[in-house]
Short mmCIF file of C-alpha atoms and ligand atoms in Angstrom, two decimals:
data_model
loop_
_atom_site.label_atom_id
_atom_site.label_comp_id
_atom_site.label_asym_id
_atom_site.label_seq_id
_atom_site.Cartn_x
_atom_site.Cartn_y
_atom_site.Cartn_z
CA MET A 226 35.13 28.96 -9.43
CA PRO A 227 35.57 32.38 -7.70
CA GLN A 228 38.68 32.88 -5.64
CA ALA A 229 38.45 32.20 -1.92
CA PRO A 230 38.75 35.39 0.18
CA ASN A 231 41.92 35.90 2.23
CA VAL A 232 40.57 35.44 5.75
CA TYR A 233 43.71 36.87 7.36
CA ASP A 234 43.38 40.35 5.79
CA ALA A 235 42.46 43.01 8.34
CA GLU A 236 39.82 45.75 8.05
CA PRO A 237 41.14 49.28 7.53
CA ILE A 238 41.58 51.28 10.74
CA PRO A 239 38.76 53.88 10.97
CA GLU A 240 39.55 57.31 9.57
CA SER A 241 39.04 58.92 13.01
CA ALA A 242 42.34 57.40 14.21
CA ARG A 243 44.30 59.49 11.69
CA THR A 244 43.84 62.88 13.35
CA ALA A 245 44.85 61.51 16.74
CA ILE A 246 47.88 59.72 15.31
CA GLU A 247 48.95 62.78 13.28
CA HIS A 248 48.81 64.81 16.49
CA LEU A 249 50.91 62.24 18.37
CA LEU A 250 53.47 62.07 15.56
CA THR A 251 53.80 65.86 15.57
CA SER A 252 54.15 66.18 19.34
CA GLY A 253 56.14 62.96 19.82
CA ASP A 254 54.03 62.43 22.95
CA LEU A 255 53.81 58.63 22.90
CA PHE A 256 54.29 57.72 26.59
CA ARG A 257 51.06 57.51 28.56
CA TYR A 258 52.38 59.49 31.55
CA THR A 259 54.10 62.47 29.86
CA ALA A 260 51.11 64.81 29.44
CA PRO A 261 49.66 66.25 32.65
CA GLY A 262 46.03 65.67 31.68
CA ALA A 263 44.07 62.94 29.95
CA THR A 264 46.00 60.98 27.31
CA PRO A 265 44.74 58.55 24.65
CA VAL A 266 45.53 55.65 27.03
CA SER A 267 43.61 57.10 29.99
CA LEU A 268 40.71 58.09 27.72
CA LEU A 269 40.64 54.53 26.36
CA GLU A 270 40.46 53.20 29.93
CA THR A 271 37.45 55.41 30.74
CA GLU A 272 35.68 54.68 27.46
CA PHE A 273 36.31 50.93 27.57
CA ALA A 274 35.14 50.61 31.20
CA ASP A 275 31.97 52.55 30.32
CA TRP A 276 31.36 50.50 27.19
CA ILE A 277 31.80 47.17 28.91
CA GLY A 278 29.95 48.13 32.10
CA SER A 279 32.86 47.79 34.52
CA LYS A 280 33.98 50.22 37.20
CA SER A 281 37.62 50.45 36.07
CA ALA A 282 39.97 49.42 33.29
CA LEU A 283 43.75 49.22 32.93
CA ALA A 284 45.28 49.22 29.43
CA VAL A 285 48.43 47.12 29.05
CA SER A 286 50.72 45.64 26.40
CA SER A 287 48.80 42.38 25.75
CA CYS A 288 46.07 40.14 27.10
CA SER A 289 48.79 37.83 28.41
CA ALA A 290 50.18 40.76 30.41
CA ALA A 291 46.66 41.47 31.69
CA LEU A 292 46.24 37.83 32.81
CA PHE A 293 49.62 37.89 34.55
CA LEU A 294 48.83 41.17 36.35
CA ALA A 295 45.39 39.85 37.35
CA LEU A 296 46.99 36.78 38.96
CA LYS A 297 49.59 38.96 40.73
CA ALA A 298 46.99 41.51 41.85
CA LEU A 299 44.88 38.73 43.38
CA GLY A 300 47.86 38.19 45.67
CA LEU A 301 48.12 34.47 44.89
CA PRO A 302 51.08 32.94 46.70
CA ARG A 303 53.90 31.13 44.92
CA GLY A 304 52.70 27.66 43.91
CA ALA A 305 48.99 28.57 44.01
CA ARG A 306 46.88 26.23 41.88
CA VAL A 307 45.00 27.93 39.04
CA LEU A 308 42.30 25.94 37.24
CA VAL A 309 42.39 26.54 33.46
CA PRO A 310 40.40 24.84 30.67
CA ALA A 311 42.62 22.47 28.70
CA PHE A 312 41.51 24.02 25.38
CA THR A 313 43.25 27.37 25.37
CA PHE A 314 46.17 29.22 23.82
CA ALA A 315 49.68 28.43 25.14
CA ALA A 316 50.07 32.03 26.38
CA VAL A 317 47.37 31.37 29.01
CA PRO A 318 49.07 28.60 31.04
CA SER A 319 52.27 30.58 30.36
CA SER A 320 50.84 33.59 32.20
CA VAL A 321 50.10 31.27 35.15
CA VAL A 322 53.68 30.00 35.14
CA HIS A 323 54.95 33.59 34.81
CA ALA A 324 52.98 34.49 37.95
CA ASP A 325 54.73 31.66 39.86
CA CYS A 326 51.50 29.67 40.02
CA VAL A 327 50.74 26.14 38.87
CA PRO A 328 48.16 25.52 36.14
CA VAL A 329 45.68 22.69 36.75
CA PHE A 330 43.57 21.71 33.74
CA ALA A 331 39.88 20.93 33.34
CA GLU A 332 38.69 18.82 30.42
CA VAL A 333 36.88 20.58 27.57
CA ASP A 334 34.09 18.75 25.69
CA ASP A 335 33.31 18.57 21.98
CA SER A 336 31.28 21.80 22.18
CA TYR A 337 34.61 23.52 23.09
CA ARG A 338 33.23 24.28 26.57
CA ILE A 339 34.45 23.30 30.01
CA ASP A 340 33.32 19.80 31.07
CA LEU A 341 31.52 20.73 34.28
CA ASP A 342 31.83 17.31 35.95
CA ASP A 343 35.58 17.38 35.50
CA PHE A 344 35.73 21.07 36.51
CA SER A 345 33.80 20.35 39.68
CA ALA A 346 36.01 17.36 40.56
CA ARG A 347 39.15 19.49 40.13
CA MET A 348 37.61 22.23 42.29
CA ASP A 349 36.98 19.62 44.98
CA ALA A 350 40.61 18.54 44.80
CA GLY A 351 41.54 22.12 45.79
CA VAL A 352 42.38 25.14 43.65
CA ASP A 353 43.21 28.75 44.59
CA ALA A 354 41.84 30.53 41.53
CA VAL A 355 39.98 29.85 38.29
CA LEU A 356 41.06 31.28 34.94
CA VAL A 357 38.26 30.69 32.43
CA SER A 358 39.49 30.99 28.88
CA HIS A 359 36.55 31.68 26.55
CA MET A 360 38.43 29.97 23.75
CA ARG A 361 37.49 31.16 20.23
CA GLY A 362 34.70 33.12 21.90
CA HIS A 363 32.83 30.02 23.18
CA THR A 364 31.32 30.71 26.60
CA SER A 365 31.26 27.85 29.09
CA ASP A 366 28.33 27.67 31.52
CA MET A 367 29.29 30.74 33.57
CA ASP A 368 26.35 30.31 35.96
CA SER A 369 27.61 26.91 37.14
CA ILE A 370 31.25 28.02 37.12
CA MET A 371 30.52 31.12 39.23
CA ASN A 372 28.41 29.05 41.65
CA LEU A 373 31.14 26.45 42.10
CA ALA A 374 33.82 29.14 42.49
CA ASP A 375 31.70 31.17 44.95
CA ASP A 376 31.00 28.05 47.03
CA ALA A 377 34.74 27.36 47.19
CA ASP A 378 35.46 31.08 47.81
CA VAL A 379 37.86 31.14 44.88
CA PRO A 380 38.27 34.17 42.53
CA VAL A 381 37.52 33.87 38.81
CA ILE A 382 39.55 35.57 36.09
CA GLU A 383 37.99 35.67 32.63
CA ASP A 384 40.30 35.37 29.64
CA ALA A 385 37.96 37.17 27.24
CA ALA A 386 40.76 37.85 24.71
CA HIS A 387 38.61 36.51 21.89
CA SER A 388 35.16 37.30 23.32
CA LEU A 389 34.84 41.06 23.00
CA GLY A 390 31.14 41.81 22.43
CA THR A 391 29.85 38.40 23.60
CA ARG A 392 26.91 38.49 26.05
CA TRP A 393 25.82 36.09 28.76
CA HIS A 394 22.28 36.72 30.12
CA GLY A 395 22.69 40.16 28.52
CA ARG A 396 25.88 40.93 30.46
CA THR A 397 29.13 41.59 28.63
CA ILE A 398 31.56 38.70 28.86
CA GLY A 399 34.60 39.76 30.88
CA THR A 400 32.47 41.43 33.58
CA ILE A 401 31.24 38.24 35.26
CA GLY A 402 34.38 37.14 37.10
CA ARG A 403 36.46 39.30 39.48
CA VAL A 404 38.68 40.41 36.57
CA GLY A 405 38.24 40.27 32.79
CA CYS A 406 41.11 40.42 30.29
CA PHE A 407 40.92 41.32 26.58
CA SER A 408 43.34 41.38 23.64
CA PHE A 409 43.82 43.90 20.83
CA GLN A 410 46.21 41.65 18.88
CA SER A 411 45.48 41.73 15.14
CA TYR A 412 43.40 38.53 14.98
CA LYS A 413 40.89 39.81 17.57
CA LEU A 414 37.76 41.93 17.07
CA VAL A 415 39.64 45.19 17.75
CA ASN A 416 43.04 45.32 16.04
CA ALA A 417 45.94 47.42 17.30
CA GLY A 418 48.66 44.95 16.30
CA GLU A 419 49.24 44.32 20.01
CA GLY A 420 47.60 45.43 23.24
CA GLY A 421 45.40 44.29 26.10
CA ILE A 422 43.14 45.61 28.81
CA LEU A 423 41.87 44.33 32.14
CA VAL A 424 38.57 45.35 33.74
CA SER A 425 37.34 44.97 37.30
CA ASP A 426 34.96 46.45 39.86
CA ASP A 427 37.48 45.70 42.63
CA ASP A 428 39.22 49.00 43.50
CA GLU A 429 42.05 47.44 45.45
CA LEU A 430 42.83 44.88 42.75
CA ILE A 431 42.89 47.65 40.12
CA ALA A 432 45.19 49.79 42.26
CA LYS A 433 47.67 46.93 42.64
CA ALA A 434 47.52 46.07 38.92
CA VAL A 435 48.02 49.75 37.98
CA ILE A 436 51.18 50.00 40.08
CA MET A 437 52.59 46.67 38.86
CA SER A 438 51.84 47.59 35.22
CA GLY A 439 54.46 50.32 35.64
CA ALA A 440 52.81 53.38 37.27
CA TYR A 441 56.05 54.21 39.05
CA GLU A 442 56.34 57.01 41.63
CA HIS A 443 53.02 58.90 41.61
CA ASN A 444 51.94 58.16 38.07
CA TRP A 445 48.91 56.32 39.47
CA LYS A 446 47.39 59.79 40.01
CA LYS A 447 46.93 59.94 36.23
CA HIS A 448 44.68 56.87 36.16
CA PRO A 449 40.93 57.40 35.82
CA VAL A 450 40.25 55.05 38.78
CA LEU A 451 39.43 55.47 42.47
CA GLN A 452 42.56 56.79 44.23
CA ASP A 453 41.91 55.41 47.75
CA HIS A 454 44.12 52.32 47.66
CA PHE A 455 47.30 53.58 46.01
CA GLN A 456 48.97 55.18 49.02
CA CYS A 457 48.86 51.90 50.88
CA TRP A 458 50.59 49.98 48.04
CA GLN A 459 53.12 52.72 47.14
CA ASN A 460 56.64 51.21 46.81
CA ARG A 461 55.44 47.83 48.05
CA LEU A 462 54.92 46.10 44.71
CA PRO A 463 57.29 45.21 41.87
CA LEU A 464 57.03 47.20 38.63
CA TYR A 465 56.65 44.87 35.63
CA ASN A 466 56.33 47.66 33.01
CA MET A 467 53.56 46.33 30.79
CA ARG A 468 52.12 49.72 29.85
CA MET A 469 50.27 50.63 26.67
CA ASN A 470 51.52 53.53 24.53
CA ASN A 471 49.41 56.40 23.17
CA LEU A 472 49.58 55.29 19.53
CA SER A 473 48.02 51.90 20.32
CA ALA A 474 45.33 53.60 22.39
CA ALA A 475 44.46 55.99 19.54
CA ILE A 476 44.09 53.04 17.17
CA ILE A 477 41.92 51.12 19.66
CA ARG A 478 39.69 54.09 20.56
CA SER A 479 38.75 54.57 16.91
CA GLN A 480 37.40 51.00 16.82
CA ILE A 481 35.26 50.96 19.99
CA PRO A 482 32.20 52.34 18.15
CA GLU A 483 32.73 49.51 15.63
CA ILE A 484 32.38 46.68 18.17
CA PRO A 485 28.58 46.20 17.96
CA ARG A 486 28.61 46.15 14.15
CA ARG A 487 31.56 43.76 13.95
CA ALA A 488 30.00 41.49 16.58
CA GLN A 489 26.70 41.38 14.73
CA ARG A 490 28.25 40.85 11.28
CA GLY A 491 30.53 38.17 12.71
CA ARG A 492 27.53 36.41 14.24
CA GLU A 493 25.54 36.62 10.99
CA ASN A 494 28.46 35.22 8.98
CA HIS A 495 29.01 32.45 11.51
CA ASP A 496 25.35 31.44 11.69
CA HIS A 497 25.02 31.52 7.91
CA VAL A 498 28.03 29.20 7.44
CA ALA A 499 26.96 27.03 10.42
CA GLY A 500 23.55 26.46 8.80
CA LEU A 501 25.20 25.35 5.55
CA LEU A 502 27.75 23.09 7.27
CA ASN A 503 25.15 21.41 9.48
CA ARG A 504 23.38 20.14 6.34
CA SER A 505 26.42 17.96 5.63
CA PRO A 506 26.52 14.55 7.36
CA TYR A 507 30.27 15.02 7.95
CA PHE A 508 30.13 18.19 10.09
CA ILE A 509 28.62 19.27 13.40
CA VAL A 510 28.71 22.91 14.47
CA PRO A 511 27.91 23.03 18.22
CA GLU A 512 25.01 25.31 19.22
CA PRO A 513 25.53 28.32 21.51
CA LEU A 514 24.31 27.93 25.11
CA GLY A 515 20.90 29.46 25.92
CA PRO A 516 22.13 32.60 27.76
CA GLU A 517 24.89 33.25 25.22
CA ILE A 518 24.89 35.77 22.35
CA ARG A 519 28.15 35.18 20.53
CA ALA A 520 30.47 37.58 18.70
CA PRO A 521 32.52 35.12 16.61
CA ASP A 522 35.15 35.96 14.01
CA SER A 523 35.80 32.31 13.16
CA ILE A 524 33.89 29.04 13.03
CA GLN A 525 34.68 25.73 14.73
CA PHE A 526 33.09 22.44 13.74
CA ASN A 527 33.72 18.76 14.35
CA LEU A 528 34.40 16.19 11.65
CA ILE A 529 32.13 13.15 11.96
CA ASN A 530 33.09 9.53 11.31
CA MET A 531 36.33 10.34 9.50
CA THR A 532 39.50 8.31 9.83
CA ASP A 533 42.80 10.15 10.31
CA GLY A 534 43.53 9.54 6.62
CA GLN A 535 40.19 11.02 5.59
CA VAL A 536 40.78 14.07 7.80
CA MET A 537 44.17 14.66 6.16
CA ALA A 538 42.63 14.23 2.70
CA PHE A 539 39.89 16.74 3.65
CA LEU A 540 42.55 19.27 4.70
CA ASP A 541 44.40 18.71 1.40
CA GLN A 542 41.17 19.32 -0.52
CA THR A 543 40.29 22.53 1.31
CA ALA A 544 43.85 23.85 0.97
CA THR A 545 43.65 23.27 -2.80
CA LYS A 546 40.46 25.31 -2.87
CA GLY A 547 42.19 28.17 -1.01
CA VAL A 548 40.24 27.80 2.27
CA PRO A 549 42.69 27.33 5.14
CA VAL A 550 41.35 24.90 7.78
CA GLN A 551 43.28 23.82 10.83
CA VAL A 552 42.46 20.81 12.95
CA PHE A 553 43.89 21.97 16.28
CA GLY A 554 45.41 18.62 17.21
CA LEU A 555 46.75 17.65 13.80
CA SER A 556 48.94 20.57 12.77
CA LYS A 557 52.50 20.23 14.01
CA ASP A 558 53.42 22.29 17.08
CA ASN A 559 49.93 23.85 17.33
CA ALA A 560 49.95 26.30 20.28
CA ARG A 561 46.40 25.26 21.25
CA ALA A 562 47.23 21.56 21.69
CA PHE A 563 48.12 20.98 25.33
CA TRP A 564 50.65 18.24 24.57
CA ASN A 565 52.83 20.90 22.93
CA TRP A 566 53.12 22.92 26.17
CA GLN A 567 56.40 21.25 27.05
CA PHE A 568 57.35 24.10 29.40
CA LEU A 569 54.97 22.32 31.82
CA ASP A 570 56.29 19.46 33.87
CA PRO A 571 54.51 17.09 33.99
CA LEU A 572 52.50 17.53 30.81
CA PRO A 573 48.79 17.02 31.58
CA ASP A 574 46.90 13.96 30.37
CA LEU A 575 43.42 14.93 29.16
CA PRO A 576 41.86 12.28 26.91
CA GLY A 577 38.52 14.09 26.40
CA THR A 578 40.13 17.33 25.26
CA ARG A 579 42.63 15.41 23.14
CA ALA A 580 39.83 13.57 21.29
CA MET A 581 38.05 16.89 20.62
CA LEU A 582 41.26 18.56 19.34
CA MET A 583 41.84 15.69 16.86
CA ARG A 584 38.53 16.39 15.06
CA ALA A 585 37.81 20.10 15.72
CA CYS A 586 38.30 22.35 12.68
CA ASP A 587 38.96 26.06 12.81
CA VAL A 588 38.24 28.50 9.96
CA ARG A 589 38.51 32.27 10.25
CA LEU A 590 35.34 34.17 9.26
CA PRO A 591 36.05 37.86 9.85
CA ALA A 592 33.13 40.29 10.02
CA ARG A 593 34.15 41.99 6.77
CA LEU A 594 33.30 38.89 4.64
CA SER A 595 30.24 39.23 2.38
CA GLY A 596 27.42 36.69 2.25
CA ASP A 597 28.80 35.44 -1.09
CA MET A 598 32.26 34.91 0.39
CA CYS A 599 30.73 32.98 3.31
CA ARG A 600 28.73 30.78 0.92
CA HIS A 601 31.88 30.17 -1.09
CA ILE A 602 33.79 29.05 2.01
CA ALA A 603 30.91 26.80 3.13
CA ARG A 604 30.61 25.23 -0.33
CA CYS A 605 34.37 24.51 -0.43
CA LEU A 606 34.16 22.78 2.95
CA VAL A 607 31.05 20.74 2.14
CA GLU A 608 32.34 19.68 -1.29
CA SER A 609 35.77 18.76 0.09
CA ALA A 610 34.23 16.48 2.72
CA ALA A 611 31.84 14.90 0.21
CA ARG A 612 34.67 14.29 -2.23
CA VAL A 613 36.78 12.56 0.42
CA MET A 614 33.93 10.53 1.91
CA GLU A 615 31.97 9.65 -1.20
CA THR A 616 34.61 8.76 -3.77
CA PRO A 617 35.64 5.08 -3.72
CA ALA A 618 38.61 4.26 -1.48
CA THR A 619 41.76 5.91 -2.70
CA ASP A 620 45.20 6.07 -1.22
CA HIS A 621 44.00 8.47 1.50
CA ASP A 622 42.51 5.53 3.39
CA HIS A 623 45.89 3.91 3.65
CA ARG A 624 47.94 6.87 4.84
C1 LIG B 174 44.77 35.86 21.64
C2 LIG B 174 44.44 35.16 22.88
C3 LIG B 174 45.24 35.32 24.03
C4 LIG B 174 46.51 36.12 24.04
O1 LIG B 174 46.32 37.49 23.77
P1 LIG B 174 47.61 38.43 23.58
O2 LIG B 174 47.06 39.82 23.57
O3 LIG B 174 48.22 38.06 22.26
O4 LIG B 174 48.53 38.18 24.72
C5 LIG B 174 44.85 34.68 25.18
N1 LIG B 174 43.73 33.93 25.23
C6 LIG B 174 42.94 33.74 24.14
C7 LIG B 174 41.69 32.92 24.27
C8 LIG B 174 43.27 34.34 22.94
O5 LIG B 174 42.49 34.15 21.87
#
C-alpha cells in the first residue's frame, strides 16, 4: 500500500517573498513604524482590505489578538455577555475572558453549525455581543444570525480564522458582521507561522483598535485608514502592543494571490473525499448550506452507530495506516472540547454539542494534496471503519 501523505507539511512560501525578506534582512527594518512611508505591514493592510472587500484592515500578532481588540474596540463594559458557539477553539472564549467579558455558549448541532433555536433563546436571555466562530470553516446560517443580532441591536464579530476564502451569498466571510478576524498561523490557508488581521467598515472601531494594537504617539498617521477619529481617542486608550512585524507581512503578502487557488483546490479535495466517505454506511459528511461556498483545508464527518469501543478501534486502525484522525471529544485535553476550558467558572453544560464532539472526526486535507493522496486517505478511512464494524466481535467491543 502507498504511504499516507503527511497532512501537516506546509506548502513552500512563494518565491516572491524572498526579495522582500532579503531587503528587510539587509536593512534590519523589521518594525512596522520605523520607515516614514508604506511598509510591508501597511501594504498588507491595504491589499487585504481590497481583496476581502472591506473598508479597512489592521494587521496584528494573531487572530486571538484581533478578537480581543475587536471586543475592546466595541467598547463592551466589564462583565458584558458575549454569545459564542460551543464548538470553537479554546483561544476564542479566552479572548472574551481577556477582554473582561463573560462568554455565554450556544449549542452547535451535528452539522458543526450553530443551533439556531438555542442561539435565539440565549439572545432572548440577554447578550451584549455575538462572536460567531466559523469553526473549521463551517458557516452557520449568517442570514438568521444577523437578523437576530440586528433585532436585538447587538454587534457581531466574525471569527473567520479558518474561513479565509469562504463565501456566503457571494460575499467574503469575515465581512458580514461588524468586524471580521483572520489568522495566519501555520495551519490556516495563509501561513506566516503566526499573525492575524481584523477587517471592518466602521472607521471609529478601526481607529480605536489601531491605537490599542500599539500605535503609540502619532504612529496612527502611518495607517492606511481614515484619519478622522484618531485625534479624539489620542491618549485615552490602553496600548496592548499586538502589532505585526514586517517579516510576517512580507510572507503573508506573497500568499494573497494564492488564496483563490488554495480555496478551490481545498474545496475539490474536500468534496472528492466527502463523496467517497458518504458511500460508507458508517460516515456522514454534512452538506454545506445553500448560500455557502466553502474553502476547507480539512474534512469533518460523523461516525454512525458506533459504540465508544468501536470508535477507539477505528482510531487505532487509521493510525496504523498513517492517517491521523481526531475525534474532538475523545482525545485527552482537546482544546476544542468545551469541558476542557477549566479557566471558565462555571464550566458550561451543553449536551447537544457534547454528543456531536464525541462522534465528529477531523482529518486535515491541505490544498497541496493530489487526487491520488485524497483517494488513499478516503480508502484508509472507509476500510478502517468496515474492518471494525464488519469483523466478528473482538475485544474492541469490551473496552
Ligand atoms: C486558529 C483559530 C483561532 C486562533 O487563531 P490564532 O491566530 O492562532 O490566535 C481562532 N479561531 C479559530 C476558529 C481558529 O481556527
